[in-house]
CSV table of C-alpha atoms in Angstrom, one decimal:
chain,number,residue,atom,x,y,z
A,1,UNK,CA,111.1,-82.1,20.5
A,2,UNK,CA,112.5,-78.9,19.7
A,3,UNK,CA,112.7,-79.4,15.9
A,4,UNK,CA,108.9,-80.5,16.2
A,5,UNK,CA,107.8,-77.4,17.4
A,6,UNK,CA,110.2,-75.7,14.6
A,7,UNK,CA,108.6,-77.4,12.5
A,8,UNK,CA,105.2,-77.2,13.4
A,9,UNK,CA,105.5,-73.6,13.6
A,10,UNK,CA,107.3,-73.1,10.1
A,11,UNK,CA,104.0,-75.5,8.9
A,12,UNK,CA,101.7,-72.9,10.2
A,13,UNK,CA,103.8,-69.6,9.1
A,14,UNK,CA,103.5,-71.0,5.7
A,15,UNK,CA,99.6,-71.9,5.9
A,16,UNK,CA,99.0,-68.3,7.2
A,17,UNK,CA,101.3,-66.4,4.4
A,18,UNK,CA,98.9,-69.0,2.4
A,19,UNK,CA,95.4,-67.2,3.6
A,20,UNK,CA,96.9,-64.0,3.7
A,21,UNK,CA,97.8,-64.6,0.2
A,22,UNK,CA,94.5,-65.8,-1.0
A,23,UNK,CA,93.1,-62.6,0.6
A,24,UNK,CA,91.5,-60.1,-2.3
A,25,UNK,CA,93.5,-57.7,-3.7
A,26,UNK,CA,90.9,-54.8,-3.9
A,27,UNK,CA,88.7,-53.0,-1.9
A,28,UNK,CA,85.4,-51.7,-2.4
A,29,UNK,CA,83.8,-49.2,-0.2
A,30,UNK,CA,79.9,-47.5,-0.7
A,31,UNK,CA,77.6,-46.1,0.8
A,32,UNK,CA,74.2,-44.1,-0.4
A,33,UNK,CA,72.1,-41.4,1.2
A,34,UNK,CA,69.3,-39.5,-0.4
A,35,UNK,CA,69.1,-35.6,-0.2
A,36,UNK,CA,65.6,-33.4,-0.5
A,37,UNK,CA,67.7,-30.3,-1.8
A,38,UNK,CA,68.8,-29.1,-5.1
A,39,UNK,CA,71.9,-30.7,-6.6
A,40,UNK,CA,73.9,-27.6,-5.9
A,41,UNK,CA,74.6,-27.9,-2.3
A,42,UNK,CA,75.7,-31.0,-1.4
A,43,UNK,CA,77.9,-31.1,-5.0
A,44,UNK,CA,79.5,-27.8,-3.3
A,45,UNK,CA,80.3,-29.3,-0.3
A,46,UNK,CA,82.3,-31.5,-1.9
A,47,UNK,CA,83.7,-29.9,-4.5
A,48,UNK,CA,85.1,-27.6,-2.4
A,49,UNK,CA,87.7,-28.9,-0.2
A,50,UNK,CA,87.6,-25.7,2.1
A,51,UNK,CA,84.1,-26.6,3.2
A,52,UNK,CA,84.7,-30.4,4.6
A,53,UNK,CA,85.5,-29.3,7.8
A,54,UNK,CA,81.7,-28.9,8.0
A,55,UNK,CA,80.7,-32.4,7.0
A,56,UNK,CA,84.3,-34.6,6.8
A,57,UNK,CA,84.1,-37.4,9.6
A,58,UNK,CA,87.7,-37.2,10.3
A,59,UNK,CA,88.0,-33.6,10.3
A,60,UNK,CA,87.5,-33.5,14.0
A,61,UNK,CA,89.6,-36.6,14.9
A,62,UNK,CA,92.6,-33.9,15.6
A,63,UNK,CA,91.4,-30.0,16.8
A,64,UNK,CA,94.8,-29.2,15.9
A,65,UNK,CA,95.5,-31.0,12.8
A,66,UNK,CA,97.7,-29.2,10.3
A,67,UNK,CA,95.9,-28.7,6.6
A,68,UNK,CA,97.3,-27.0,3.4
A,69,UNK,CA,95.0,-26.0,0.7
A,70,UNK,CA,97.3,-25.8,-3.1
A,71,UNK,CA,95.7,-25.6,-6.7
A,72,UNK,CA,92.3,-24.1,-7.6
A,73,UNK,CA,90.6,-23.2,-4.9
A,74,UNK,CA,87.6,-25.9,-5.9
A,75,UNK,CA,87.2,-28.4,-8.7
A,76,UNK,CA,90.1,-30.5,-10.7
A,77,UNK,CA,93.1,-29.5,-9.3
A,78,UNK,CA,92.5,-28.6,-5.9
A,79,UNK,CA,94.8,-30.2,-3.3
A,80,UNK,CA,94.0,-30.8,0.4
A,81,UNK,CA,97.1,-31.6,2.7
A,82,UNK,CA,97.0,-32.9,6.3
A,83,UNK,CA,99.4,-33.8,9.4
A,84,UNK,CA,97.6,-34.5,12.6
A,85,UNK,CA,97.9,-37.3,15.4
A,86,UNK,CA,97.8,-40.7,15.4
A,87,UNK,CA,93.9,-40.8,14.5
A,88,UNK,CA,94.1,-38.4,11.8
A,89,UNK,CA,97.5,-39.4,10.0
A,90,UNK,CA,98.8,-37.6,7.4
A,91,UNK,CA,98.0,-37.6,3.8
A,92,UNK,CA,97.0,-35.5,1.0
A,93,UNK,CA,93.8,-35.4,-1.6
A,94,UNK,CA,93.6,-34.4,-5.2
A,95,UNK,CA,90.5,-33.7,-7.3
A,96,UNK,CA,91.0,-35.5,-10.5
A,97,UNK,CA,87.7,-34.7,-12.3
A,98,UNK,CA,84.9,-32.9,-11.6
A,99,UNK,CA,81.7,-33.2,-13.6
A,100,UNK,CA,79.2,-30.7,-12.8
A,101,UNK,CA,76.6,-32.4,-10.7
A,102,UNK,CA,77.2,-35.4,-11.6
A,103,UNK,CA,80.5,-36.8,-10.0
A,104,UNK,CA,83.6,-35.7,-8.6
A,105,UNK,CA,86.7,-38.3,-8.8
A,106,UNK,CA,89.6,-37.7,-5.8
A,107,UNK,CA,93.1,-39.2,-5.4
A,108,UNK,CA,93.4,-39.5,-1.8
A,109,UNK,CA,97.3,-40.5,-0.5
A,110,UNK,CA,97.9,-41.4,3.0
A,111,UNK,CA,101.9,-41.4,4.3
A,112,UNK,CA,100.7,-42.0,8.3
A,113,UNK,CA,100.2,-44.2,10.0
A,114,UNK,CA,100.9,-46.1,6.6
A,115,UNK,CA,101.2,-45.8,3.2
A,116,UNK,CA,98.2,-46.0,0.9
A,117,UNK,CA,96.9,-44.8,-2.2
A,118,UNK,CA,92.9,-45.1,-3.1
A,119,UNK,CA,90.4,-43.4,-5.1
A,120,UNK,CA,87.1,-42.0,-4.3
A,121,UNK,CA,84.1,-41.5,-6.0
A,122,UNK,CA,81.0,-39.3,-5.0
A,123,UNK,CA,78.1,-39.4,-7.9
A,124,UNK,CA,74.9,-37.0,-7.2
A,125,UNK,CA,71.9,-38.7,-9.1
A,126,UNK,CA,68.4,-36.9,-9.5
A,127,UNK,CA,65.7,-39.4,-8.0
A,128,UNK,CA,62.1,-38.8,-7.0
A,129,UNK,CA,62.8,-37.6,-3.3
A,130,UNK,CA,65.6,-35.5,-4.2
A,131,UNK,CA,69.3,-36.2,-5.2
A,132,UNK,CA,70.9,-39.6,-4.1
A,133,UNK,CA,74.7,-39.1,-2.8
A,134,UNK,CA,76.7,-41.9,-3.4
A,135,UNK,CA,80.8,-42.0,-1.9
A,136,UNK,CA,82.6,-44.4,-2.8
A,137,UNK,CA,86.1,-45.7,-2.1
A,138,UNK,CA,88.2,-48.2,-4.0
A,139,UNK,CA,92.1,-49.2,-3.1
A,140,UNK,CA,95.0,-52.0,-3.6
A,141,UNK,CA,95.1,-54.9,-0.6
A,142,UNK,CA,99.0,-54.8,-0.4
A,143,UNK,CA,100.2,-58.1,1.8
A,144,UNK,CA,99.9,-56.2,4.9
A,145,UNK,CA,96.4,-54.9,3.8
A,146,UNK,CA,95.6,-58.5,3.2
A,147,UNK,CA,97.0,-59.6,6.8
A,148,UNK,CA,94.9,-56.6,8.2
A,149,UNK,CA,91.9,-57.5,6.4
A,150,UNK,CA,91.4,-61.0,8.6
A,151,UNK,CA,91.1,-59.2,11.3
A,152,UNK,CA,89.7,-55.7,10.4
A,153,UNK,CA,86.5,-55.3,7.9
A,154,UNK,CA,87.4,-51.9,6.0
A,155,UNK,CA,83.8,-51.6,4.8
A,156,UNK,CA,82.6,-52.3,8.2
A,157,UNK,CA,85.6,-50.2,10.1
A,158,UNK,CA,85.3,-47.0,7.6
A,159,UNK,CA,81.5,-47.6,6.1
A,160,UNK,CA,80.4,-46.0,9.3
A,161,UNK,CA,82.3,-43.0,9.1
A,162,UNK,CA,80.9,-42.7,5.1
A,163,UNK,CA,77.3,-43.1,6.7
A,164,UNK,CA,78.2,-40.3,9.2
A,165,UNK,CA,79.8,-37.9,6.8
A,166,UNK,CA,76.9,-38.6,4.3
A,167,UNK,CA,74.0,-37.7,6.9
A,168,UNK,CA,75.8,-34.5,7.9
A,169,UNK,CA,75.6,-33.6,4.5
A,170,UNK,CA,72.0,-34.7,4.0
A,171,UNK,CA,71.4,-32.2,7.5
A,172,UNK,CA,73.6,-29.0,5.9
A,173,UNK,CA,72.0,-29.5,2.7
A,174,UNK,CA,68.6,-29.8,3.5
A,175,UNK,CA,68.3,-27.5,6.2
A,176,UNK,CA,69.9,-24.7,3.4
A,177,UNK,CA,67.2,-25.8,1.1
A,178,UNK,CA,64.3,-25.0,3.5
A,179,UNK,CA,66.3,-21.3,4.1
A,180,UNK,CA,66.6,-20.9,0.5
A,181,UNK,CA,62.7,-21.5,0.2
A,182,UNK,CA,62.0,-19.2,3.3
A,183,UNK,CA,63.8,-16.3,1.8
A,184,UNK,CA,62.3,-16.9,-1.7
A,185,UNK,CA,58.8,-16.9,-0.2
A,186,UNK,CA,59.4,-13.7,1.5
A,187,UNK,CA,60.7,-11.9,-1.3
A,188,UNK,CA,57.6,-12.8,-3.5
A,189,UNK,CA,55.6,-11.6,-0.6
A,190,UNK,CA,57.4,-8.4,-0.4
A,191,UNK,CA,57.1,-8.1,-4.7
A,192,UNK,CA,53.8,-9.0,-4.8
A,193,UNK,CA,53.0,-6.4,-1.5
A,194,UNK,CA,54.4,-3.7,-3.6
A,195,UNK,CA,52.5,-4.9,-6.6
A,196,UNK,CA,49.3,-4.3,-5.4
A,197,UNK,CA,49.9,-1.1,-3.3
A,198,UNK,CA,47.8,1.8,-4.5
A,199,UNK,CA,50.5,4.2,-6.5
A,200,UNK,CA,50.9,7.3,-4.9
A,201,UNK,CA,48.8,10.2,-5.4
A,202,UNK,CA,50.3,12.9,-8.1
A,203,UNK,CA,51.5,16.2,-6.4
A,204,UNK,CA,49.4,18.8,-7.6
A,205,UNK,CA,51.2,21.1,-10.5
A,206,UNK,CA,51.7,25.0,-9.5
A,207,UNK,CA,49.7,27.4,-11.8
A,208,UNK,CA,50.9,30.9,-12.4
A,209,UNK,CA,49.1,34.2,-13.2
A,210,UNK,CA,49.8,36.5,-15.1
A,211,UNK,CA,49.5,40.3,-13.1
């Protein structure tokens, strides 16, 4: 009886290191929003690695989380180092390439709470309503990733926390825009106030006799 259930148990270890096998290899994450504000602002929020702790959707998962900043300050080059709790992990991100409102490639390295190496892609494309913001996220299925992944759906698990980050930036962005547009209008009103001002009268010029 014993060997039986030996047996039967070695049957089904090898039929699950089977499916965990036949598991993909890759990842794909993406998700899309569409921004009513020059191309500018939400390619400097990214860009800069300083200002995610406006929009990042982990940023807050540890108040006291640990973060370096090495490199440029902004664009290829810049490095962003973190050590925080269990949540946050610890990890690392490298700007690869940065193409001037068009797309910003990132090397992002997690040590905690396991080792991983992906790559992620934000794109800005000009479209009719504004500038459509795609992130990206693409990464190796190691055979622990692929164990994981019959339990755990990374696009559905992390594609939330893209939709998040991406409508905080859609909010910052757009709400800078309208400012941007107040301040313009009230400086044309001031230009144009001055403009049409009557120009002061001329001081009248001292004459002198002559005794």
């Amino acid at each position: 009886m014993f060997k039986k259930v030996v047996l039967a148990l070695a049957v089904a270890l090898v039929g699950l290191g089977a499916v965990v096998a036949s598991r993909p290899s890759t990842y794909h994450i993406e998700r899309s929003i569409t921004v009513a504000a020059p191309v500018d602002l939400p390619f400097g929020l990214v860009n800069d690695f300083h200002k995610w702790k406006y929009w990042s959707p982990w940023d807050a998962l540890d108040p006291k989380m640990k973060k370096t900043f090495d490199g440029p300050y902004a664009g290829p080059g810049a490095i962003y180092a973190w050590s925080g709790n269990k949540d946050a992990g610890k990890g690392q991100m490298t700007i690869l390439e940065s193409q001037p409102y068009e797309s910003i490639r990132i090397l992002l390295e997690f040590s905690e709470p396991w080792a991983s190496t992906n790559t992620t892609t934000f794109t800005f494309q000009p479209v009719a309503e504004g500038i459509r913001v795609t992130w990206a996220m693409d990464g190796q299925n190691g055979f622990l990733g692929k164990a994981f992944s019959l339990f755990l759906d990374m696009d559905g698990m992390l594609g939330k926390d893209f939709d998040k980050g991406l409508a905080t930036i859609k909010s910052l962005t757009e709400g800078e825009a309208k400012n941007r547009r107040e301040r313009e209008a009230r400086l044309k009103a001031k230009a144009e106030e001055a403009a049409q001002a009557p120009a002061p009268a001329a001081a009248p010029q001292a004459t002198t006799t002559t005794p």
